[in-house]
Coordinates of C-alpha atoms and ligand atoms in Angstrom, one line a residue:
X1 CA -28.9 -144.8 -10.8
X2 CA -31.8 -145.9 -12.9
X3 CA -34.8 -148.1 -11.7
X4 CA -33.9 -151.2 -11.1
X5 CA -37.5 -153.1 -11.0
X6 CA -36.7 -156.7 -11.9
X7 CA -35.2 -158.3 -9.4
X8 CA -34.7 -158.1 -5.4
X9 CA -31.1 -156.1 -5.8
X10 CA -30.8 -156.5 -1.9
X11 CA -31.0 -159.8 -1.7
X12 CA -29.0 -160.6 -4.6
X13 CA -25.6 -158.3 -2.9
X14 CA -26.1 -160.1 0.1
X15 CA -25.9 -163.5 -0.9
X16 CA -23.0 -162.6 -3.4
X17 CA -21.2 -160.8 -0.3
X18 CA -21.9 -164.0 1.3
X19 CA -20.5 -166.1 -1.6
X20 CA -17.5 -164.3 -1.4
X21 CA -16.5 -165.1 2.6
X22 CA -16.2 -168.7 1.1
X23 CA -12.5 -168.9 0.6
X24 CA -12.0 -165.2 1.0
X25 CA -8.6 -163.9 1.5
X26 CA -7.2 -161.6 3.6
X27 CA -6.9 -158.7 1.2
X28 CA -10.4 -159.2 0.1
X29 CA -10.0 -161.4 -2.5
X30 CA -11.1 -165.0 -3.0
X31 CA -9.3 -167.8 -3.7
X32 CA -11.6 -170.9 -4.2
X33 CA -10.0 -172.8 -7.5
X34 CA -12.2 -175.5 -9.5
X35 CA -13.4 -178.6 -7.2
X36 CA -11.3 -177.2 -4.1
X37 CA -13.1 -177.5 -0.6
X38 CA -14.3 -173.7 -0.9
X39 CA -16.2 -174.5 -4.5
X40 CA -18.2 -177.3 -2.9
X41 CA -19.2 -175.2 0.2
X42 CA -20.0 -172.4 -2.4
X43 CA -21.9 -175.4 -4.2
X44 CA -23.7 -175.9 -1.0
X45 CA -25.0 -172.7 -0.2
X46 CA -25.9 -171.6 -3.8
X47 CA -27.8 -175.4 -3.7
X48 CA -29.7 -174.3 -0.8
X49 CA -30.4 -170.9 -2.1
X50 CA -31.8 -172.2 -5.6
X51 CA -33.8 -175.3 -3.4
X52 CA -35.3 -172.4 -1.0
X53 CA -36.7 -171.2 -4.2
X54 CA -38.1 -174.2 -5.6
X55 CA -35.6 -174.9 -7.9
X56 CA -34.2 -178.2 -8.1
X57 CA -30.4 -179.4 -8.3
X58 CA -28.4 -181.7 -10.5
X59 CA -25.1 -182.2 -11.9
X60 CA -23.0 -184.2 -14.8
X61 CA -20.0 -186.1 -15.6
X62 CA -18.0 -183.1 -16.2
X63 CA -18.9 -181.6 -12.4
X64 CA -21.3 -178.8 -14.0
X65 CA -23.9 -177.9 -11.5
X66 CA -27.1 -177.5 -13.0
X67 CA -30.4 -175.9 -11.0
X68 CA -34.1 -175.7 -12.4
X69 CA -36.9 -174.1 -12.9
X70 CA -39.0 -176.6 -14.0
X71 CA -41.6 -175.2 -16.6
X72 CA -44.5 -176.4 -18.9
X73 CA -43.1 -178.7 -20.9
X74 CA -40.7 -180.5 -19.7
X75 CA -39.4 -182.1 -22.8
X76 CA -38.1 -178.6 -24.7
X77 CA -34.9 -177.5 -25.2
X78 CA -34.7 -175.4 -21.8
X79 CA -33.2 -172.3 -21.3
X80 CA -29.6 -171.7 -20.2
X81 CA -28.0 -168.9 -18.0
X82 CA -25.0 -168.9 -15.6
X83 CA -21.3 -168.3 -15.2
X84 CA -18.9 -170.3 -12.9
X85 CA -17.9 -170.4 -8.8
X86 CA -14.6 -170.6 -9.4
X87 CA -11.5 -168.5 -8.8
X88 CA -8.3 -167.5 -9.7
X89 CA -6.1 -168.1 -6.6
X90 CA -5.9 -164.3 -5.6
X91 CA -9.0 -163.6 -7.4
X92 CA -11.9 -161.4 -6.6
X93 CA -15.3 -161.5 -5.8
X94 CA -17.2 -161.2 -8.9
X95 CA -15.4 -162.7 -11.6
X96 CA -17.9 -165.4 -12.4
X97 CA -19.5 -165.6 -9.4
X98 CA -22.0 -162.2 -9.8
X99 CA -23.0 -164.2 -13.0
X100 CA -24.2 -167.6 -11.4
X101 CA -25.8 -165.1 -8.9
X102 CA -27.3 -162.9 -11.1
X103 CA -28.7 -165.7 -12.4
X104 CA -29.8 -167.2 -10.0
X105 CA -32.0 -163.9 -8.7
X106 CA -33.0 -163.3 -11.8
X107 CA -34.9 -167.3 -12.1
X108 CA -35.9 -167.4 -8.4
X109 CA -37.5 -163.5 -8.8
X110 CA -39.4 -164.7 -11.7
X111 CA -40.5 -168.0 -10.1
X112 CA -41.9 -165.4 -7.6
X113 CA -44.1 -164.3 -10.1
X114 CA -46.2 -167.0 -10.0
X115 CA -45.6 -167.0 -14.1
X116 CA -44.6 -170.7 -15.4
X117 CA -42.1 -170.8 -17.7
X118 CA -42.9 -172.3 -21.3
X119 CA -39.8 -174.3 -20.7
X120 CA -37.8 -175.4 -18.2
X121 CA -35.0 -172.5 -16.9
X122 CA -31.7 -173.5 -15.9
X123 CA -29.0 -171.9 -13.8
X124 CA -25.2 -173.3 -14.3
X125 CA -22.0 -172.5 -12.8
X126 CA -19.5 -174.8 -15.6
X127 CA -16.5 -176.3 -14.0
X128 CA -13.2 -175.5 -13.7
X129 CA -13.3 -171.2 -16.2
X130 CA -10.2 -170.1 -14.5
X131 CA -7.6 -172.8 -15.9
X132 CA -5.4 -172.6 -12.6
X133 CA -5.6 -175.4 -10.6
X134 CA -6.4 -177.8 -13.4
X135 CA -5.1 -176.7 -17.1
X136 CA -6.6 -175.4 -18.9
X137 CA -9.8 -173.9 -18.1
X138 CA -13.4 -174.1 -19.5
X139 CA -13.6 -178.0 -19.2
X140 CA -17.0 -177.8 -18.0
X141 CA -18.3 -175.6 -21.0
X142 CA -16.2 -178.0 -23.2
X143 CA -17.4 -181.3 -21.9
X144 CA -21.3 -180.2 -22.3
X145 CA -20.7 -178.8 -26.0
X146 CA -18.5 -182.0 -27.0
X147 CA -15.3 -179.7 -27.3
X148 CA -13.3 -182.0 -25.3
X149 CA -13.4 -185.2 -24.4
X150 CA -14.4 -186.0 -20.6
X151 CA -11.5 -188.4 -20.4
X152 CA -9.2 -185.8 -21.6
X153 CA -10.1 -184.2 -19.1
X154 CA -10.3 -186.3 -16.1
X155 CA -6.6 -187.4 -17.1
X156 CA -5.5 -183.6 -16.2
X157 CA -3.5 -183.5 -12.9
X158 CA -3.1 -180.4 -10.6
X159 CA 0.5 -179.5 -9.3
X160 CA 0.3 -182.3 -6.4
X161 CA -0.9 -184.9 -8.4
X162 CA -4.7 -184.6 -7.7
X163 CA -6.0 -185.9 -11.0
X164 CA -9.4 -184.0 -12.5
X165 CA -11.0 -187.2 -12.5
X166 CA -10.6 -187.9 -8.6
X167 CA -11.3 -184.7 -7.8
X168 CA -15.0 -184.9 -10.1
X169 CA -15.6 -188.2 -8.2
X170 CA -14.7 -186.3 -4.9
X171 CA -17.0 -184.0 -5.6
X172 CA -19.8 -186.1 -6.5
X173 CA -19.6 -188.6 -3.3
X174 CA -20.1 -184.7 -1.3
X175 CA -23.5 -184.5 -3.2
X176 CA -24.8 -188.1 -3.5
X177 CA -28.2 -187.0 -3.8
X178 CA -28.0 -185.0 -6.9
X179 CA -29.4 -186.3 -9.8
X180 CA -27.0 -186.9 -12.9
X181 CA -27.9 -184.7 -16.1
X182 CA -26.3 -186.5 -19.6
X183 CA -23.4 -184.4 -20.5
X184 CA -24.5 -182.1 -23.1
X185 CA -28.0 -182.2 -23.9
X186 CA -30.3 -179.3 -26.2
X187 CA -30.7 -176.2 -25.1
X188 CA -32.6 -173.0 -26.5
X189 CA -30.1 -170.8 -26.0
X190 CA -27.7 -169.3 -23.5
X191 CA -27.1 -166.2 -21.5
X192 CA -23.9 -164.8 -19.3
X193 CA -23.7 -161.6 -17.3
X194 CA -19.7 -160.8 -16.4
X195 CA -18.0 -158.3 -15.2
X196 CA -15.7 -156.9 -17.9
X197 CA -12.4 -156.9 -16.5
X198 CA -11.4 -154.1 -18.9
X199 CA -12.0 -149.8 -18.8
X200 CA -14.4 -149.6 -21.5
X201 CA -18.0 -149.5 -19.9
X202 CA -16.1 -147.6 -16.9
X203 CA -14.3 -144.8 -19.3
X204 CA -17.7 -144.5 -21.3
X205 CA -19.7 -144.2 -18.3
X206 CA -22.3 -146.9 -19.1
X207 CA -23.5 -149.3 -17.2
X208 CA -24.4 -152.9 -19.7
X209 CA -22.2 -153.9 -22.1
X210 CA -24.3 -155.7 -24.8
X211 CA -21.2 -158.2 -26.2
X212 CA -20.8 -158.6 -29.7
X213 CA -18.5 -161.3 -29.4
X214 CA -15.2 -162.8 -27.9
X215 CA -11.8 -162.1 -29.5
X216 CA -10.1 -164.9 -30.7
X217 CA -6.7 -166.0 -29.5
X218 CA -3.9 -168.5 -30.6
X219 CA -0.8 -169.3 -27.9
X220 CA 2.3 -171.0 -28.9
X221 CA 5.5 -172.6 -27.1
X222 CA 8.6 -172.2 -28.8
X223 CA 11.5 -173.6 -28.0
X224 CA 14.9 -172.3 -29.2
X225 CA 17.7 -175.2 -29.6
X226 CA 21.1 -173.6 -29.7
X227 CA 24.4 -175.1 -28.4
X228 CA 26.4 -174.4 -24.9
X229 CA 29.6 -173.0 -24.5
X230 CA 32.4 -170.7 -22.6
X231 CA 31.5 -167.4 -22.4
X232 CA 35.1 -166.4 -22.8
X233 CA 36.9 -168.9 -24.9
X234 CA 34.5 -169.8 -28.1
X235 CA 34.7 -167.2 -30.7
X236 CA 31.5 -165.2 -31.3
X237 CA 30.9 -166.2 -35.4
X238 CA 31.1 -170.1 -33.8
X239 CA 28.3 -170.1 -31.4
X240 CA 24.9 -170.8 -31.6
X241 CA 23.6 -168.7 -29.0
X242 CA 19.9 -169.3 -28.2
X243 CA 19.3 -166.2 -26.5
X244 CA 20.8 -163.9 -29.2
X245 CA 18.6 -166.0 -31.7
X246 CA 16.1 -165.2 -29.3
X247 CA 16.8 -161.6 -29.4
X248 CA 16.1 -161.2 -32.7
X249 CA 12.9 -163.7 -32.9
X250 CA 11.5 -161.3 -30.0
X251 CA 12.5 -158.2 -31.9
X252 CA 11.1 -158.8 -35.0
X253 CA 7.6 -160.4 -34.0
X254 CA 7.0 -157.5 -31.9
X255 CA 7.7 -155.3 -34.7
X256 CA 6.2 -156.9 -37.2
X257 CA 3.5 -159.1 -35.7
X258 CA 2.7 -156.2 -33.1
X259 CA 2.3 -153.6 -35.3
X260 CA 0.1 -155.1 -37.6
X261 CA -3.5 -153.1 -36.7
X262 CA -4.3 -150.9 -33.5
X263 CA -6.5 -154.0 -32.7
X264 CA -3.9 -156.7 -32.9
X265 CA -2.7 -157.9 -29.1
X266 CA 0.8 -160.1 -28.9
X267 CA 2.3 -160.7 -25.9
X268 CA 5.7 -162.7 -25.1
X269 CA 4.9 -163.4 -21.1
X270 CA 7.3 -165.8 -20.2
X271 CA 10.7 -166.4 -21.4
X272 CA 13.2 -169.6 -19.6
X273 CA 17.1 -169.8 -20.6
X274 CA 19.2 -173.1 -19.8
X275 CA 21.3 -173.0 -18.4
X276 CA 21.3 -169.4 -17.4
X277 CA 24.4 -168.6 -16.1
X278 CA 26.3 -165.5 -16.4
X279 CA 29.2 -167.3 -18.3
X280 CA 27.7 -169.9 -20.4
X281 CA 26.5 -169.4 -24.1
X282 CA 22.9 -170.3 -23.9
X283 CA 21.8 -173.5 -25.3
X284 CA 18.0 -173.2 -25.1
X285 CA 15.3 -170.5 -24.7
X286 CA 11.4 -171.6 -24.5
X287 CA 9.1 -168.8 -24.8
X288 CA 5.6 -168.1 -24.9
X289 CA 3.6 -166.2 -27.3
X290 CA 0.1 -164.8 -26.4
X291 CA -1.7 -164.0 -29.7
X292 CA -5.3 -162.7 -30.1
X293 CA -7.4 -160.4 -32.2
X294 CA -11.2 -160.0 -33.5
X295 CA -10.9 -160.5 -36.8
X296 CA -10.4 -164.5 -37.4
X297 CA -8.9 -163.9 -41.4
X298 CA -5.9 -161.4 -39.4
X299 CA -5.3 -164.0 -36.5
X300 CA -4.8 -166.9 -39.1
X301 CA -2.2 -164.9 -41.1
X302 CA -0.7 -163.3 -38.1
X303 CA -0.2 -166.6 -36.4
X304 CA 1.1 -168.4 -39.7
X305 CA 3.3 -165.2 -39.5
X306 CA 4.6 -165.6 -36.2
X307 CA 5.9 -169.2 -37.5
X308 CA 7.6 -167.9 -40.4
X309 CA 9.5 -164.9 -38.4
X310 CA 10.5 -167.7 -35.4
X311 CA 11.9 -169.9 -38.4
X312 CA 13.5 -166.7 -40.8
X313 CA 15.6 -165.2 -37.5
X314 CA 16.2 -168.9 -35.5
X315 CA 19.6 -169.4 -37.9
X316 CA 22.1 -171.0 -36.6
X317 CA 20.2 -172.3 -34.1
X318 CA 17.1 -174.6 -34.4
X319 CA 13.5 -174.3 -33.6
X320 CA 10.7 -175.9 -32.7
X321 CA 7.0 -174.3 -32.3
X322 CA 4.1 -175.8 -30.8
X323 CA 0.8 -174.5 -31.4
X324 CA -1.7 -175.0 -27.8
X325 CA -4.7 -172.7 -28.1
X326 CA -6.6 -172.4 -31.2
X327 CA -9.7 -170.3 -30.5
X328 CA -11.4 -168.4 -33.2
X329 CA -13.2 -165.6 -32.6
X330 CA -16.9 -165.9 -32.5
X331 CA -19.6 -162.8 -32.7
X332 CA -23.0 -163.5 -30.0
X333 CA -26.6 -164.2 -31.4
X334 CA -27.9 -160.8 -33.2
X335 CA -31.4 -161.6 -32.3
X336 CA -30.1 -162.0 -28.2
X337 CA -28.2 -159.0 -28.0
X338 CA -31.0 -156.8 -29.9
X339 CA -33.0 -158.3 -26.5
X340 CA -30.4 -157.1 -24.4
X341 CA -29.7 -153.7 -25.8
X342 CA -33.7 -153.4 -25.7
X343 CA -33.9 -153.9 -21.9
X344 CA -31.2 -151.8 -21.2
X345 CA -33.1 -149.3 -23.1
X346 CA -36.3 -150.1 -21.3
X347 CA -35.0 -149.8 -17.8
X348 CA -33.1 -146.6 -18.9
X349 CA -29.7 -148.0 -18.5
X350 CA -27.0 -146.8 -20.4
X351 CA -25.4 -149.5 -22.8
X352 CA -22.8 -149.8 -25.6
X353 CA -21.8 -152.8 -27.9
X354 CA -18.3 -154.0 -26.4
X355 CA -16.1 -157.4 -27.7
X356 CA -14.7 -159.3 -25.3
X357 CA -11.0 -159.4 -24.8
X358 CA -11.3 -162.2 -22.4
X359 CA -12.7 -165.4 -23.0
X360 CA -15.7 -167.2 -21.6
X361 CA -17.5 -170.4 -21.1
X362 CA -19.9 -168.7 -23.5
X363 CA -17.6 -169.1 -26.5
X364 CA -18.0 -172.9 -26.2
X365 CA -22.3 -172.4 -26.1
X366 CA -22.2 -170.5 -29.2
X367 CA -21.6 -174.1 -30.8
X368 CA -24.6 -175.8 -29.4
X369 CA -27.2 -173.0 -28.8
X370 CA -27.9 -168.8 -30.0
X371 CA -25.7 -167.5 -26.9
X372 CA -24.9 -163.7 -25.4
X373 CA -23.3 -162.4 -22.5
X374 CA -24.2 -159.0 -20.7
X375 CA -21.1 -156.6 -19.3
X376 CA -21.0 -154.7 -16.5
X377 CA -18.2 -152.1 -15.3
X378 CA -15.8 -153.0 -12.7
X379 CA -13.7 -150.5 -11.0
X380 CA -10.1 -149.7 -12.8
X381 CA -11.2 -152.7 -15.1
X382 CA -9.0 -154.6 -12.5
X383 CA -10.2 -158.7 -12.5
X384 CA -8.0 -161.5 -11.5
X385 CA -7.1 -159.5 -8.6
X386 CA -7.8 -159.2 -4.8
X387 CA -9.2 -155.6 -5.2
X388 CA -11.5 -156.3 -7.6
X389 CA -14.8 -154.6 -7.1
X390 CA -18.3 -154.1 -9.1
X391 CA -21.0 -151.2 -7.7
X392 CA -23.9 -152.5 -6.3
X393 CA -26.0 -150.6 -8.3
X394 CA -24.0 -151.8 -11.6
X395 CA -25.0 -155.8 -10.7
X396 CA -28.4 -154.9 -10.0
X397 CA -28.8 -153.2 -13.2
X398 CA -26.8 -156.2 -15.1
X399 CA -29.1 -158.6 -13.0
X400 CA -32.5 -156.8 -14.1
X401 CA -31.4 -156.6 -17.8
X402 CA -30.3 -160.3 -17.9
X403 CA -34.0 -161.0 -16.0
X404 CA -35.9 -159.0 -19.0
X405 CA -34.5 -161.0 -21.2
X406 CA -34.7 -164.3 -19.8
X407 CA -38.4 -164.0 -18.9
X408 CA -39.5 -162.7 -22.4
X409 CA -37.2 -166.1 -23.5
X410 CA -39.4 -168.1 -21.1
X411 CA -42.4 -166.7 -20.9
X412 CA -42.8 -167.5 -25.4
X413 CA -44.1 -170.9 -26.5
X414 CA -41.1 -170.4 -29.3
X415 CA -38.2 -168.0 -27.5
X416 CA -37.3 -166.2 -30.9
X417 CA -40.6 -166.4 -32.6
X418 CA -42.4 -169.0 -34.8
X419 CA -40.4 -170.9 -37.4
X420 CA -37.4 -169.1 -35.4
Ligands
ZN501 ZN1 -14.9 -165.3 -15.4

């Protein structure tokens, strides 16, 4: 393992071992969902943490939770870094979470220094990444970089009825004493250390994945309309079976569609038939289609491709397909990821470039702010699961890297240089 130097990597695995008993499960997962009970007692103890330090707390509309550094000049664009608390309902311990602590060890090491920052530093853990409890997910990241509406959002319910909005006002009557940031405001830029929920930095044995981007991905619900009848009594050229049509849609996308680059991922994940009974004709089917790749040009003509195949192999039966995500892919700030590759280099940590295949709250900062995210390996490239697991030494190194960085970024009057 290389020197780690930067930060206090001791302190920084206990309090994320810590973190993790909040809303841990018993197979060692977590489960602590957006605005749940076990996100505002993780709120609490990472509030206490950051005000041990100095740091001082705040929050916004849209339930982001905001702690800072305060530096020199208080009116500049300050600097952002973070991740989010929240979890998938069997989730892990580090998905998200070892970035709002990295973070966090990385500001409160260098406001050990003794070195004022230019400009004020923030640490943030946005509201509501996963997309499980309330759908779908980044609505913090959204709300701050005017994606989405904050109305739009508080109007989304979870499964018993709990609307985002109550649960937001919840949360603020827990913390009445935190002061209320605008939602969305300028920033300088913005920085993300994640685990990489995939095998790459794991198979290539390096430990910081300097990200290049984040892939983009388009999902669809289509809905097959095809007519009901006895299994054994209507003749075969009369019916308008919804599954067969369904058959063939299925076929053909995966052939087609699938097979289009070794980059290209489609997936069909869910499938429902009505009325699904072994001796009824089905009249519906309403599928999902999963639909991502790096290359925004490909994903445009593979998605208007997906529509034309549904419509060309849906005969006799109708159908109807509704577009839902549209996220393009977007590549990270060149001059941010240089940085990054440059303290990996300095602290003699291997690194590779890497795109991400899963998205991030950094996808929405790339609109408002140069952002990057740092990678680390986790085990298996398992995430969204109980076992999940990063090596110590892996978020130290991830947390030092993301600490070089953030204090050259601080430390300068201009972060990228004048006229930058
Ligand atoms: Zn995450």
């Amino acid at each position: 393992m290389a020197l780690v130097s930067l930060i206090n990597a001791d302190r920084l695995w206990t309090r994320l071992m810590a973190l993790a008993e909040i809303g841990a499960t018993p197979a060692g997962g977590v489960n602590r969902q957006a605005l749940s009970d076990g996100e505002i007692a993780a709120w609490r103890r990472v509030i206490a943490w950051a005000q041990e330090a100095g740091l001082t707390a705040a929050t916004d509309a849209a339930g982001n939770l905001f702690l800072t550094l305060a530096g020199r000049d208080r009116s500049a664009p300050p600097l952002l870094v973070g991740s989010h608390l929240d979890s998938q309902p069997t989730g892990g311990k580090f998905d998200g979470a070892a970035g709002v602590m990295a973070a966090l060890e990385a500001v409160v090491w260098f406001a050990e220094q003794d070195e004022t920052p230019a400009r004020d530093v923030i640490v943030i853990a946005w509201m509501n990444e996963e997309g499980c409890r309330f759908v779908p997910g980044m609505m913090g990241s959204e709300a701050f970089t005017g994606t989405r509406d904050i109305e739009a959002i508080r109007a989304v319910h979870d499964v018993s009825g709990i609307s985002v909005g109550e649960a937001l006002d919840r949360l603020h009557a827990v913390f009445p004493d935190l002061a209320r940031k605008p939602l969305g405001f300028p920033a300088a830029a913005y920085l993300e250390l994640h685990i990489e929920q995939g095998p790459l930095l794991e198979a290539a044995d390096r430990v910081i994945g300097v990200v290049t981007g984040i892939q983009g991905k388009k999902t669809f619900q289509v809905v097959v309309g095809g007519a009901e009848g006895h299994a054994g009594t209507l003749p075969q050229q009369e019916r308008r079976d919804a599954l067969a049509a369904f058959a063939r849609m299925a076929a053909a996308l995966h052939a087609e569609i699938g097979a289009i680059d070794a980059e290209i991922k489609f997936t069909i994940g869910r499938v429902t038939i009505e009325p699904n009974a072994p001796s009824v004709v089905p009249s519906r089917v309403t599928f999902s289609i999963d639909l991502r790749h790096p290359d925004n040009g490909v994903l445009d003509a593979a998605g208007a491709r997906v529509e034309a195949l549904c419509h060309r192999h849906a005969p006799p039966c109708a159908v109807t397909i509704t577009p839902l995500v549209d996220a393009p892919s977007n590549d990270f700030d060149s001059r941010l990821r240089e940085r990054i590759a440059q303290a990996a280099h300095d602290q003699c940590l291997p690194a590779m470039a890497i795109l991400s295949a899963a998205g991030h709250d950094a996808r929405h900062l790339v609109k408002v702010c140069p952002a990057a995210m740092i990678f680390i390996p986790c085990r298996d490239g398992a995430s969204h699961v109980e076992h999940e697991w990063a090596d110590p030494g892996h978020v130290a190194a991830g947390a030092s890297v993301l600490a070089q960085v953030l204090r050259d970024l601080a430390l300068a009057d201009q972060p990228f240089g004048a006229g930058a």
